Coordinates of N, CA, C and O and ligand atoms in Angstrom, one line a residue:
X1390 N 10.0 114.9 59.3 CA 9.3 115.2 58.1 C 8.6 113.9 57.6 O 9.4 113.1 57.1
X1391 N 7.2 113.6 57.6 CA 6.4 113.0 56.4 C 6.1 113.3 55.3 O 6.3 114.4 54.9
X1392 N 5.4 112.3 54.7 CA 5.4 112.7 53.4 C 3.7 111.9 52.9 O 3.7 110.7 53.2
X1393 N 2.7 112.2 52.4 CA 1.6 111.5 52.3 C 1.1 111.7 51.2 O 1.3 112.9 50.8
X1394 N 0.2 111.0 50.1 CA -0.3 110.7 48.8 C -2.2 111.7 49.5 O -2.8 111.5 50.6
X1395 N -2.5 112.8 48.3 CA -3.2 113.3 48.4 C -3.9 113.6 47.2 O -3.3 114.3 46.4
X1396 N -5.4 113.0 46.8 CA -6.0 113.3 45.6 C -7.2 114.2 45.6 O -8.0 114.5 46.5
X1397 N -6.9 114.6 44.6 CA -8.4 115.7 44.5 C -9.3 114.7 43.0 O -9.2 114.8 41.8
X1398 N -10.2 114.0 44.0 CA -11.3 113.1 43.2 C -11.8 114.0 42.0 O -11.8 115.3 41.8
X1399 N -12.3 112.7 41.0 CA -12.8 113.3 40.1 C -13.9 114.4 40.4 O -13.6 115.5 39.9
X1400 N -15.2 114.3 41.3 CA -16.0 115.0 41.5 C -15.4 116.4 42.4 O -16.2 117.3 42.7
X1401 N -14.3 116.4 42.6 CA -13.7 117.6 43.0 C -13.2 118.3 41.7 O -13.3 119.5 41.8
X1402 N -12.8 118.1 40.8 CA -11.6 118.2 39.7 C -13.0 118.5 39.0 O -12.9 119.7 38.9
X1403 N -13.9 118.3 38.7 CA -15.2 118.5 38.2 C -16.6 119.9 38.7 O -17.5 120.4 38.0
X1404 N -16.1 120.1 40.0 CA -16.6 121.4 40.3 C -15.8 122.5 40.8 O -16.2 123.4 41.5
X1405 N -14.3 122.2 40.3 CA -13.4 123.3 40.1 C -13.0 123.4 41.5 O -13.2 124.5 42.0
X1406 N -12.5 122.7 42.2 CA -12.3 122.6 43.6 C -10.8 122.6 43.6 O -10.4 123.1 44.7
X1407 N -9.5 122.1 42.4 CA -8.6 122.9 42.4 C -7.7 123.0 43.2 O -7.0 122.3 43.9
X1408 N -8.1 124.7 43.0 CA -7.4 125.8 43.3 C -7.9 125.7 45.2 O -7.2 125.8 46.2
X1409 N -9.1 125.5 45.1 CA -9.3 125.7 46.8 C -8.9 124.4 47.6 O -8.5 124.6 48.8
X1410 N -9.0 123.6 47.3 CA -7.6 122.4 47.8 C -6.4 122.7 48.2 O -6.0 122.8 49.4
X1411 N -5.8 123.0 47.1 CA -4.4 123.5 47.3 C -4.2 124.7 48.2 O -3.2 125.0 48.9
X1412 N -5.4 125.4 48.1 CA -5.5 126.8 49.1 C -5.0 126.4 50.5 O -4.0 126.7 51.2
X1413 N -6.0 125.6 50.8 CA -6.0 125.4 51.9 C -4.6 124.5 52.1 O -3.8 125.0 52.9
X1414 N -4.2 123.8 51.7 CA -2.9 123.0 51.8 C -1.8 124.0 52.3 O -1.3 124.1 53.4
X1415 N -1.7 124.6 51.3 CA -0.7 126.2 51.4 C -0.7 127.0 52.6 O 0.3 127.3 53.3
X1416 N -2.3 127.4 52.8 CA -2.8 127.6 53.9 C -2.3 127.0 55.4 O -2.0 127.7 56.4
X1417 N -2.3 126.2 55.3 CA -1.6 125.4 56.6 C -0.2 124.7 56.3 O 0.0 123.6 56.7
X1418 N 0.8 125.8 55.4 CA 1.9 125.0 55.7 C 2.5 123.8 55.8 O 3.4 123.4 56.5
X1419 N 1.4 123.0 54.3 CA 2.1 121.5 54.3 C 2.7 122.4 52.3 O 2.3 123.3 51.6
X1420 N 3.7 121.3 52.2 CA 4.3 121.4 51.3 C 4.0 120.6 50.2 O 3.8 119.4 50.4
X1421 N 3.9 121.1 48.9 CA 3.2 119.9 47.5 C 5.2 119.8 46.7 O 5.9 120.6 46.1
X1422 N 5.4 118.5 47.1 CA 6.6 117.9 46.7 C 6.6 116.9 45.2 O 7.5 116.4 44.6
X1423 N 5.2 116.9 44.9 CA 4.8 116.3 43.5 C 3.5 116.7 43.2 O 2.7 116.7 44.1
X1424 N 3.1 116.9 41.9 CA 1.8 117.0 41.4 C 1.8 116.4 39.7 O 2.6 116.5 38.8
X1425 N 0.3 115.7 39.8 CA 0.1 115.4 38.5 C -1.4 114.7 38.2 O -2.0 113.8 38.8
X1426 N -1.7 115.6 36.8 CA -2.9 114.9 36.7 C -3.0 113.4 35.7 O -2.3 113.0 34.7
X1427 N -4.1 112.7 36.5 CA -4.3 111.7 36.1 C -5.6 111.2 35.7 O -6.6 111.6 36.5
X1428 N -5.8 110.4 34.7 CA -6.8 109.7 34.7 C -7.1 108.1 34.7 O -6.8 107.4 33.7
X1429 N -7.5 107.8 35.7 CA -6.5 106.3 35.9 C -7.5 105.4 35.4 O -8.7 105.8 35.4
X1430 N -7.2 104.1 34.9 CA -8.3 103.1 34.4 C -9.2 102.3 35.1 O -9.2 102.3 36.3
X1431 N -9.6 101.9 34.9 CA -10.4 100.8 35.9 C -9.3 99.9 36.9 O -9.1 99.9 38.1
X1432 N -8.7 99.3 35.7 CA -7.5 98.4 36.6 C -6.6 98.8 37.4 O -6.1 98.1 38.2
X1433 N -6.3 100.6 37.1 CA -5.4 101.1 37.5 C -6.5 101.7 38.9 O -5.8 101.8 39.9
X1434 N -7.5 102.0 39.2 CA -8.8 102.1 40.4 C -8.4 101.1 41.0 O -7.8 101.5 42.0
X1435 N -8.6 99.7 40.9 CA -8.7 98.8 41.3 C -7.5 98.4 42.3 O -7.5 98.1 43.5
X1436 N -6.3 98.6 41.4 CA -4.9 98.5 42.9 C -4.6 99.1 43.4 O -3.6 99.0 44.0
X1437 N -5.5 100.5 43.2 CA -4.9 101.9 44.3 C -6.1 101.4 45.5 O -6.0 101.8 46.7
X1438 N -6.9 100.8 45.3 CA -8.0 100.6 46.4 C -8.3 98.9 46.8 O -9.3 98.3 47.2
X1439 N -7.1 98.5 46.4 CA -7.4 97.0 46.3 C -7.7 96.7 47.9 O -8.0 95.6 48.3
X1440 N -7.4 98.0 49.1 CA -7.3 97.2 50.3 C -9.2 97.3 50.5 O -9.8 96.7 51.3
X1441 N -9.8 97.9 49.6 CA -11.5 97.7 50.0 C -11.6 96.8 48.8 O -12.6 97.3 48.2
X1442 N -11.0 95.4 47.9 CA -12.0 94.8 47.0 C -13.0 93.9 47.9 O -13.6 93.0 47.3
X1443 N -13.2 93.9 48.9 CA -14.2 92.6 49.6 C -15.2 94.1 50.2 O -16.1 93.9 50.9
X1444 N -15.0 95.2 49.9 CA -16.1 96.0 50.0 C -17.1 96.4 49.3 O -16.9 97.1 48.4
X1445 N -18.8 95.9 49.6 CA -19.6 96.0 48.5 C -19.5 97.6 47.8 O -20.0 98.0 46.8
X1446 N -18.8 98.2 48.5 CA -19.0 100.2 47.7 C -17.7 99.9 46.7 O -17.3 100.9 46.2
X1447 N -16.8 98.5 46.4 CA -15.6 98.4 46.0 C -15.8 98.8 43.9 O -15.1 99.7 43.5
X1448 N -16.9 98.1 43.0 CA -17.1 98.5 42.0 C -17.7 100.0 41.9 O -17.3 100.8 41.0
X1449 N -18.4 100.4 42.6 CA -18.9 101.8 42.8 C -17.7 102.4 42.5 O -17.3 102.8 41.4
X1450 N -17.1 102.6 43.5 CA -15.9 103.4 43.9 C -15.0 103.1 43.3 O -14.1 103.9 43.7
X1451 N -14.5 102.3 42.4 CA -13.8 102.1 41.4 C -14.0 103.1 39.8 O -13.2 103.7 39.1
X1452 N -15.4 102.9 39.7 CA -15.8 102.9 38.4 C -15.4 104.5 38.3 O -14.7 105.2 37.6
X1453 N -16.2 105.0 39.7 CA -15.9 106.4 40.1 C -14.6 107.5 40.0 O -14.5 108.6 39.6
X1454 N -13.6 106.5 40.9 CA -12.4 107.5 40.5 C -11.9 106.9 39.0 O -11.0 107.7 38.7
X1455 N -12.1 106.0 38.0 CA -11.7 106.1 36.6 C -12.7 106.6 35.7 O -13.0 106.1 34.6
X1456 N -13.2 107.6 36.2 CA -14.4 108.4 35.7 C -14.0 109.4 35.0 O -14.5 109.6 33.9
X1457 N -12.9 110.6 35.7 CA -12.6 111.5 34.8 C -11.1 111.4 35.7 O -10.8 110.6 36.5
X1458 N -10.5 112.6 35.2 CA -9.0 113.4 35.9 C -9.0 113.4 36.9 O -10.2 113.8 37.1
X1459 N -8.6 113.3 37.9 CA -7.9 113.5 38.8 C -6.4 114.4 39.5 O -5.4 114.2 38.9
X1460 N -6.2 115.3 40.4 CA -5.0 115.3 40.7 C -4.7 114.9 41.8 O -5.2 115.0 42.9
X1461 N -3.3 114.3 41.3 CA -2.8 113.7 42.5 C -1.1 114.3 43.0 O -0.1 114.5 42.3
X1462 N -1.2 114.4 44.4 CA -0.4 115.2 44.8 C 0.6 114.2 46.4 O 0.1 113.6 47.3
X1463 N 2.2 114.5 46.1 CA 2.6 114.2 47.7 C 2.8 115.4 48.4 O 3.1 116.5 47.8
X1464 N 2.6 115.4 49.6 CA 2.1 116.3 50.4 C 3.6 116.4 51.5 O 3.9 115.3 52.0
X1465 N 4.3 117.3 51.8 CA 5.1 116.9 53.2 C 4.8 118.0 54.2 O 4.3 119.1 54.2
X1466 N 5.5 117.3 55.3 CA 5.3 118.4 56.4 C 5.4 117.5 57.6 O 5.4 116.3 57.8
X1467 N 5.4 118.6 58.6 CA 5.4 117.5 60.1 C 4.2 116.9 60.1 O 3.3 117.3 59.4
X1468 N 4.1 116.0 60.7 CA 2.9 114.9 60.4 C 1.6 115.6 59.4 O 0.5 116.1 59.6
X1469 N 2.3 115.4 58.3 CA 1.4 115.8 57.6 C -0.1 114.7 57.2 O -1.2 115.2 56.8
X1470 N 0.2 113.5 57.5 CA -0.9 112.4 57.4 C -1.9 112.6 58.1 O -2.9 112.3 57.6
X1471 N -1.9 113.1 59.3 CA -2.7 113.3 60.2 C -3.3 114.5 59.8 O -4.5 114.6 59.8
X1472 N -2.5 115.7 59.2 CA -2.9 116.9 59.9 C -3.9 117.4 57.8 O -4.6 118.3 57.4
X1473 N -3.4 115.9 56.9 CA -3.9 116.2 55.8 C -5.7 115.5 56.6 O -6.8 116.1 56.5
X1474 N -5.5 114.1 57.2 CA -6.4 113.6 57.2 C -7.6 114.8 58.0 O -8.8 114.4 58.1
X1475 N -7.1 115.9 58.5 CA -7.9 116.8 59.9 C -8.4 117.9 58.4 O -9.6 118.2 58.4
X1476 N -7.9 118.1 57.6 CA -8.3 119.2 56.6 C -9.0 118.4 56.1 O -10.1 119.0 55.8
X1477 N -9.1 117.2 55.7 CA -10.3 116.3 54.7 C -11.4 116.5 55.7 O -12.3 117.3 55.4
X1478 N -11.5 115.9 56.9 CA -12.9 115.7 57.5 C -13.3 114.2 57.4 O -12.6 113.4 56.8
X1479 N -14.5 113.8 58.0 CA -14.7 112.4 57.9 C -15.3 112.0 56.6 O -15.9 112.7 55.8
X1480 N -14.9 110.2 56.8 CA -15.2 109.8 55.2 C -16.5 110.1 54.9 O -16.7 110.1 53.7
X1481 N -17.5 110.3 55.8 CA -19.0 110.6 55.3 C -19.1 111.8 55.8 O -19.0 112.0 57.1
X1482 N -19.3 113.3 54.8 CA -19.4 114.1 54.8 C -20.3 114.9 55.7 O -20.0 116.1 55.8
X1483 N -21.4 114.4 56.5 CA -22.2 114.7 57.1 C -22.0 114.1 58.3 O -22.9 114.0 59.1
X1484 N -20.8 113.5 58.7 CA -20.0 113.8 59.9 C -18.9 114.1 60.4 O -18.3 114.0 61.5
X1485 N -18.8 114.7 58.9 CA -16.9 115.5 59.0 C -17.5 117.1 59.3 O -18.4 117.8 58.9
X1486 N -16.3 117.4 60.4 CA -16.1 119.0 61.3 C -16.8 120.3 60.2 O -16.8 120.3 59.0
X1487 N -17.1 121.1 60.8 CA -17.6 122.4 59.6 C -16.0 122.6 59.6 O -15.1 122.3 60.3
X1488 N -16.2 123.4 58.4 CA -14.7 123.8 58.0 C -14.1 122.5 57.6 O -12.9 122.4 57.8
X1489 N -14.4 121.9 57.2 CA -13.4 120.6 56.6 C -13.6 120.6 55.0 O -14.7 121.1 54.6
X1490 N -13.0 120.3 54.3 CA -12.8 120.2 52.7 C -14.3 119.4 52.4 O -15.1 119.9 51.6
X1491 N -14.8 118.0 53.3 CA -14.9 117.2 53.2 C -16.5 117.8 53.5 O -17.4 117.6 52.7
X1492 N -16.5 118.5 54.6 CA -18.1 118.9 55.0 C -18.7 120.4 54.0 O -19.8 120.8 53.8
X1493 N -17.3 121.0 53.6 CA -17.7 122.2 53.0 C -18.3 122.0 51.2 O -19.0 122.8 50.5
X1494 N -17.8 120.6 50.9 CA -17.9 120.3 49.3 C -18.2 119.0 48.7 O -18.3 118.6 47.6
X1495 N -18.2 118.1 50.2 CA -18.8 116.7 49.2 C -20.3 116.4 49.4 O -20.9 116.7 50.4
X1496 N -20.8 115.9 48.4 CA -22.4 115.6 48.7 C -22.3 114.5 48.7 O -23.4 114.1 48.2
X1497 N -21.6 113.6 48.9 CA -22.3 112.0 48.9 C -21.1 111.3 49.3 O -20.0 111.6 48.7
X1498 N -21.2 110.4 50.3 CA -20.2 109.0 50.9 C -19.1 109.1 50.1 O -18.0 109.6 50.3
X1499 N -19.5 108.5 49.0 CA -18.2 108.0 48.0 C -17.8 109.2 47.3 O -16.6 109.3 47.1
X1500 N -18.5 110.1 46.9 CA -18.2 111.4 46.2 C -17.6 112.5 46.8 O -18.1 113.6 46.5
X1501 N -16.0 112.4 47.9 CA -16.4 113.1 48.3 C -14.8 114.1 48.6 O -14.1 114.6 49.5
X1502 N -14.9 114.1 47.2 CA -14.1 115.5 47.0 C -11.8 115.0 46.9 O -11.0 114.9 46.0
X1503 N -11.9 114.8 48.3 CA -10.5 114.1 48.5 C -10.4 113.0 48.8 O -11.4 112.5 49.4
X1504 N -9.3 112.2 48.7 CA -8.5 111.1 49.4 C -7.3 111.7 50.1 O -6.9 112.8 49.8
X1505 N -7.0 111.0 51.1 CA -6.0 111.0 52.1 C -5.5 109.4 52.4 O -6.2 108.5 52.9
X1506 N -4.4 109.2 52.1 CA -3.2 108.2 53.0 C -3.7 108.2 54.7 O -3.9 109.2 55.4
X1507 N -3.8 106.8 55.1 CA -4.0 107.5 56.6 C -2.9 106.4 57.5 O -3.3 105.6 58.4
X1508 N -1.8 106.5 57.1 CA -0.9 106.1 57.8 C 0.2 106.1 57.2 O 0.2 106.2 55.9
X1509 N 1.5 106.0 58.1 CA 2.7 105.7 57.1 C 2.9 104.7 56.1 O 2.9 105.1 54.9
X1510 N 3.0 103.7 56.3 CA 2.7 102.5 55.9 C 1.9 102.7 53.8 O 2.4 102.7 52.7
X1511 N 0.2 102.8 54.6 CA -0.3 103.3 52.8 C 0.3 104.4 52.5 O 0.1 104.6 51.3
X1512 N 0.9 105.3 53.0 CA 1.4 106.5 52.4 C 2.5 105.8 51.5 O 2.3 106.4 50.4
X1513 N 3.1 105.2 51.4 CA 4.4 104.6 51.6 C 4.0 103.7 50.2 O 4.9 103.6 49.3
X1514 N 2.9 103.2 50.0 CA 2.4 102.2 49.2 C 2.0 103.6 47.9 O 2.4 103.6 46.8
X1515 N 1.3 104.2 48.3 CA 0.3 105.1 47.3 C 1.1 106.4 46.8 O 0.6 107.2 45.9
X1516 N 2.0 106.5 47.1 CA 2.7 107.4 47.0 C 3.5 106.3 45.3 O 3.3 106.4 44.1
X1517 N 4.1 105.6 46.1 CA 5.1 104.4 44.7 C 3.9 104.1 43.6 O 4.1 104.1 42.4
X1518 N 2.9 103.8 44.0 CA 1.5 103.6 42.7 C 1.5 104.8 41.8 O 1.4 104.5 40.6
X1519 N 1.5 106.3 42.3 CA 1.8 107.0 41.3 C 3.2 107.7 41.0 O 3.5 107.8 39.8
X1520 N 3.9 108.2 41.7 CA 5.4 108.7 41.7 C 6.7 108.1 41.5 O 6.6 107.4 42.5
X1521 N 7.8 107.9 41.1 CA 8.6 107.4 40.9 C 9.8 108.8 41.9 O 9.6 110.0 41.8
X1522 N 10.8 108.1 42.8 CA 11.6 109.2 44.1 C 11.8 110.2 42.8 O 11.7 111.4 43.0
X1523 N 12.2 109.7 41.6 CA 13.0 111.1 40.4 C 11.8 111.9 40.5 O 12.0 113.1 40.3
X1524 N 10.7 111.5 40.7 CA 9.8 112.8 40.5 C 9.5 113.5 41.4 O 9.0 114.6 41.1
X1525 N 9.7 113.3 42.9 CA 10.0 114.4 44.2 C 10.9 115.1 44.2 O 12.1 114.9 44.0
X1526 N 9.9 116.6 44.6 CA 11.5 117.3 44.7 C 11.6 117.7 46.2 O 12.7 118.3 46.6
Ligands
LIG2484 P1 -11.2 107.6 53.5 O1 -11.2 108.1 52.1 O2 -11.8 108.6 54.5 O3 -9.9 107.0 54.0 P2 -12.1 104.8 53.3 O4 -12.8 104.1 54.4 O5 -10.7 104.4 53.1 O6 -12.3 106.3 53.6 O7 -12.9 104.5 52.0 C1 -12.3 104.9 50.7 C2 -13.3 105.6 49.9 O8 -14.4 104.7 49.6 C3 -14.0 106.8 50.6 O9 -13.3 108.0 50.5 C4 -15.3 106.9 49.8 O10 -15.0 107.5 48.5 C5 -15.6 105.4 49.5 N1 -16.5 104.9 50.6 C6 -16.2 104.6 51.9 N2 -17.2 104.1 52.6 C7 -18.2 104.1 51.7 C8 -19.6 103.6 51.8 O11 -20.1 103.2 52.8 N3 -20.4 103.8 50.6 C9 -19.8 104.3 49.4 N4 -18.6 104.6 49.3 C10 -17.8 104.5 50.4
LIG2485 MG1 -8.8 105.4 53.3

C-alpha cells in the first residue's frame, strides 16, 4: 500500500471540478484516507513548491495556487503515485492522453486542474506539509 498527496487546484475548485475528480478517484479504486479544504498563503505556496523556486513559472505558480481554495486530499492504494500520476495526464495539457483529468479540463500549463506527488519520497514530504498521521484514517 502507498499513499500519495493529491490537490484539486484552485482553477479546478473554481469550475466545479469537485465532484468529477473524486469520481474518477473512486472510479478506479484508489482510496481518499484524508481530505481538506484549504486556502494556502503565499508563504505557505512557496514551501509546498519550494523544489521549483529557481523556476521562472516559480512567482506565477505561487501567486496562483494562493489564489483561492483548494482541496487537498491523501490518496491510497497499490501504487497509487503512479497510477494518480496516469489519471492526471501530462503537466502540459495538450500533451496529456484523451481521457486524462488533465487533457479533459485544464486550459493552460500552469492552470491545470490537479497536482500529483510523483514519487515516494515528495509524497512523503507533501503529504506532512498538510496532514498531521492523527488525521489519516
Ligand atoms: P506536475 O504538476 O505535472 O508534477 P511540475 O513540473 O512538478 O508538474 O510543475 C509543477 C506545476 O508548475 C505544474 O503542475 C504547473 O502548474 C506549473 N508549471 C510547470 N511547468 C510550467 C511552465 O512551463 N509554465 C508555467 N507553469 C508551469
Ligand atoms: Mg510535480
Amino acid at each position: 500500500m502507498e499513499r500519495t498527496l493529491s490537490i484539486i487546484k484552485p482553477d479546478g475548485v473554481k469550475k466545479g471540478l469537485i465532484g468529477e475528480v473524486i469520481k474518477r478517484f473512486e472510479a478506479n479504486n484508489i482510496k481518499i484516507v484524508g481530505m481538506k479544504l484549504v486556502k494556502m498563503t503565499k508563504k505557505e505556496a512557496k514551501g509546498f513548491y519550494s523544489v521549483h523556486s529557481k523556476r521562472p513559472f516559480f512567482e506565477s505558480l505561487t501567486d496562483f495556487m494562493s489564489s483561492g481554495p483548494c482541496v487537498v486530499m491523501v490518496l491510497e492504494g497499490e501504487k497509487v503515485i503512479e497510477k494518480n500520476r496516469k489519471l492526471m495526464g501530462a503537466t502540459n495539457y495538450k500533451e496529456a492522453k484523451e481521457g486524462t483529468i488533465r487533457a479533459d479540463f485544464a486550459t493552460d500549463i500552469e492552470k491545470n486542474v490537479v497536482h500529483g506527488s510523483d514519487a515516494p519520497h515528495t509524497a512523503a514530504f507533501e503529504i506532512g506539509y498538510f496532514f498531521q498521521g492523527i488525521d489519516l484514517l
